[in-house]
Each structure stands twice: as C-alpha cells, then as structure tokens.
Amino acid sequence: MDGNENPYGCSPRVRRALAKYAFYHIYPDPLHREIMGPLEKYVGVGQEHIVIGSGSDELIDLILRVFLEPGDKVINCAPTFGMYPFSTAVCGGRTVTVPRNAKYEVDINGVKAAIDSRTKVIFIASPNNPTGNVTPQKDLLKLVETGIIVVMDEAYYEFCGQTVAPLVPEYPNLIVLRSFSKWAGLGGLRAGYGIFPSDLAELIRRIKIPYNVNIAAMIAVRESLDDKAYLQGKVKAIIIERKRLSDKLKKQGLLSPLPSQANFILCPVVKGDAREIKEWLDKRGIFVRYFDKPLLNNMLRISVGKPEHTDALIEALAKYKGGRDGR
C-alpha cells in the first residue's frame, strides 16, 4: 500500500494477449499506429496532439530537454511528484519551489511572482501526489495565461474524472500528461502519453528515441483500451474502497485522513510517530509511504487496496500501542 499501484492488476485480456504473442523478436512500430486510433477516441483529441512514451516520466524528461538551457528555471509546487525536480536537475535546470498553502492548493499568485526571464516550465499535478487534491481549471488557466509552458500531470485522472485535455488544442503552451500505470494496472510495463499542442507534439516526436515503447507495453495498451469497461469497474471499486478506508481510519483516530481524489490517502498522524508506525507496519508485512519534509511532517500516504488490504491495515493499527512496548 505504498506505491499507488492498482491492486487488481491489468485486464485479463492483457495477460492473454501477451501470452499468445509470438513476435517479440520484431522491433515495435516507432509511430505506435495500432494504438493511436483507440487512444484518440479515449482522450477526445486528434492524433496529431498525442505522443506516447515509456511512462509519463520519459515525457517529463523530453519536455525539459526541449525547453531548458543550462540555468533555466522550472517552477515546482511542493509537496508534489519528485520526478519534476529530479529531471530538471538532470537537464541542467534549476528548480524554483513555490510551496502549496495549508490546504495543499497551488499558490497561483506565488507562482506568478516567481516567474522571471529564465522561467520555462511550470508543473502542476492534478490530482496531486501525495496530497490527492485537484487544481481547479480556472486556477490552471491563470497560469496558462502567463505564456509559460504549463504541464498538467493527470496521472490519476481516472480516479477523479476532471481533466483539461480538451483545452490543449486551444492553448499553445498547455500540455497534459497521462499514465496507464494507475487505472490500467500497467506500472511494470511503462506506458504513458502526453497531449500537446500539435507543433510541440511534432517536436517531441522528432527527439524521442525511435523504439521508446516496447511491444509488450503497446499490446497491453491496445487491450486495455479495448477493455475499458472492465478497468473502469475496477477504478470504481477503488473509489468505493477509498471512502471505506478513509471512514475506518477516521473512526480509529490514530491517523487523520485528508480528502483525496486519487487512489491514495495522505494521513497526518494524530497519535504517535509516523516513522514508528511505518516500521511497525513493515514488520507485519504492510507497507505504506512515510514522509518527513516541509508540509508533510509526520505523515503517511496509504495506497487504496482491496477490502482485505484495508481490513489487514486497520487490524494492525488497532494493535499499535506506540513506543518500544508497542513493538
């Protein structure tokens, strides 16, 4: 319960298709033509706007390679996904951190104030990892109006249903990233995609490596898009379990779960020490994510699992006493 993976795994159609495929010795199609049509239909924008990557992490790197010169700046609204500052540093840029407010909302005025002549990209995750909250469209558009490239990372889109993808063709500086890791259970195969203004999409295609997405991942994406009803049913089950997990944690009183529109819940620790609780759970085979950094002091992030995972977690926490005698 620490990696935000889909506890139900991939579609059964994915497993069957991968088992039957007989041409793994042949390189994949660098243009991903077999899946572009179904993906266009799923996203609702034309193929000229879509670029497929080996996970959205690859696309983050490619975006920064395109826009950054050494010393250029990237605005990061912490706490958020750690790949933004990591990839910025790899590409020779400088991360400018604009902390979110006490409710973990993006500080729109703070971001605007941080922009200068070296600012090239602004990253916004929505729902945000690890806080689980969504940035409203009206706030995002205030940043788009600055003219700086704004990357809206919607890796957890399917768990909230709120997207700005249809707006991408209208704005020359808006990019949306999505993933198949969370809703489709393909984290181990690395498949994601970006929705770009068409001219930027063409530029990204020109600089990406030709065979960036392996054939197994492309088969898995194809079968996932053909089995949306099954996968969306599992997403619904996770959303239902998210509320059940939150309600049980609130009732227990050890943690104080925050509202979430993703497949995880951020929990300030009310009674005890977050690191100690994490270690307590580790010893019992239950893994959660521990944080001890600004705005996340003494907090745990818990990925939503199946009902039996929730029950095991709650049972373990009920036995936690704190301190050495609780071990």
Tab-separated table of C-alpha atoms in Angstrom, residues 1-4 274 277-283 285-291 299-303:
chain	number	residue	atom	x	y	z
A	1	MET	CA	0.000	0.000	0.000
A	2	ASP	CA	2.948	2.318	-0.641
A	3	GLY	CA	3.338	2.532	-4.440
A	4	ASN	CA	-0.093	3.699	-5.663
A	274	ALA	CA	4.776	8.369	11.572
A	277	ILE	CA	4.071	3.435	12.738
A	278	LYS	CA	5.568	2.730	9.312
A	279	GLU	CA	8.218	0.470	10.871
A	280	TRP	CA	5.547	-1.239	12.967
A	281	LEU	CA	3.554	-1.982	9.808
A	282	ASP	CA	6.683	-3.035	7.878
A	283	LYS	CA	7.324	-5.806	10.391
A	285	GLY	CA	4.147	-7.122	6.003
A	286	ILE	CA	2.102	-3.966	5.414
A	287	PHE	CA	3.953	-1.208	3.559
A	288	VAL	CA	2.916	2.447	3.497
A	289	ARG	CA	4.808	5.599	2.491
A	290	TYR	CA	6.365	7.752	5.228
A	291	PHE	CA	7.069	11.470	4.888
A	299	MET	CA	2.523	11.935	7.696
A	300	LEU	CA	1.817	8.645	5.956
A	301	ARG	CA	0.484	8.090	2.455
A	302	ILE	CA	-1.621	4.957	2.099
A	303	SER	CA	-2.467	3.496	-1.311
